[in-house]
Amino acid sequence: MPRLPDQVDAPMTPRQRATLRTLSAEAYQPILFEKNLTAQEAERRIAALKAEIELANSF
């Protein structure tokens, strides 16, 4: 979903925080979890971690 200009720098949501924490632990990449990310950066990291986990599970 596209974000409005004033939402681009909005902090990540609690749901994003929980998802990012879970995925970063599952992918053994805890350094990718940071508490003060923007919602946009959190979405990028979540997508990257999901892709990485999916690739690892495909073998």
CSV table of C-alpha atoms in Angstrom, one decimal:
chain,number,residue,atom,x,y,z
A,1,MET,CA,0.0,0.0,0.0
A,2,PRO,CA,1.5,3.3,-1.0
A,3,ARG,CA,2.2,5.7,1.9
A,4,LEU,CA,1.4,9.4,2.0
A,5,PRO,CA,4.3,11.8,2.0
A,6,ASP,CA,3.9,12.6,5.7
A,7,GLN,CA,3.9,8.8,6.5
A,8,VAL,CA,7.2,8.1,4.8
A,9,ASP,CA,9.3,8.9,7.9
A,10,ALA,CA,6.8,7.5,10.3
A,11,PRO,CA,8.1,5.0,12.9
A,12,MET,CA,7.5,1.3,12.4
A,13,THR,CA,4.3,0.0,13.8
A,14,PRO,CA,4.1,-2.4,16.7
A,15,ARG,CA,3.1,-5.2,14.2
A,16,GLN,CA,6.2,-4.4,12.1
A,17,ARG,CA,8.4,-4.4,15.2
A,18,ALA,CA,7.1,-7.9,16.2
A,19,THR,CA,7.4,-9.3,12.7
A,20,LEU,CA,10.9,-8.0,12.2
A,21,ARG,CA,12.0,-9.3,15.6
A,22,THR,CA,10.6,-12.8,14.8
A,23,LEU,CA,12.0,-12.9,11.3
A,24,SER,CA,15.4,-11.7,12.2
A,25,ALA,CA,15.7,-14.3,14.9
A,26,GLU,CA,14.4,-17.0,12.5
A,27,ALA,CA,16.9,-16.0,9.9
A,28,TYR,CA,19.8,-15.9,12.5
A,29,GLN,CA,20.2,-12.2,11.6
A,30,PRO,CA,19.5,-10.4,14.9
A,31,ILE,CA,21.5,-7.4,13.7
A,32,LEU,CA,18.7,-6.6,11.3
A,33,PHE,CA,16.3,-5.8,14.1
A,34,GLU,CA,16.6,-2.2,15.3
A,35,LYS,CA,14.0,-0.5,17.5
A,36,ASN,CA,14.1,2.9,15.8
A,37,LEU,CA,13.5,2.1,12.2
A,38,THR,CA,11.0,4.0,9.9
A,39,ALA,CA,8.0,2.0,8.7
A,40,GLN,CA,9.4,2.1,5.2
A,41,GLU,CA,12.8,0.6,6.2
A,42,ALA,CA,11.1,-2.0,8.4
A,43,GLU,CA,9.0,-3.1,5.4
A,44,ARG,CA,12.2,-3.4,3.3
A,45,ARG,CA,13.9,-5.5,5.9
A,46,ILE,CA,10.8,-7.7,6.5
A,47,ALA,CA,10.5,-8.4,2.8
A,48,ALA,CA,14.2,-9.2,2.5
A,49,LEU,CA,14.1,-11.6,5.5
A,50,LYS,CA,11.0,-13.3,4.2
A,51,ALA,CA,12.7,-13.9,0.9
A,52,GLU,CA,15.9,-15.2,2.6
A,53,ILE,CA,13.9,-17.6,4.8
A,54,GLU,CA,11.8,-18.8,1.8
A,55,LEU,CA,15.0,-19.5,-0.1
A,56,ALA,CA,16.6,-21.3,2.8
A,57,ASN,CA,13.5,-23.5,3.2
A,58,SER,CA,13.4,-24.4,-0.5
A,59,PHE,CA,16.5,-26.6,-0.2
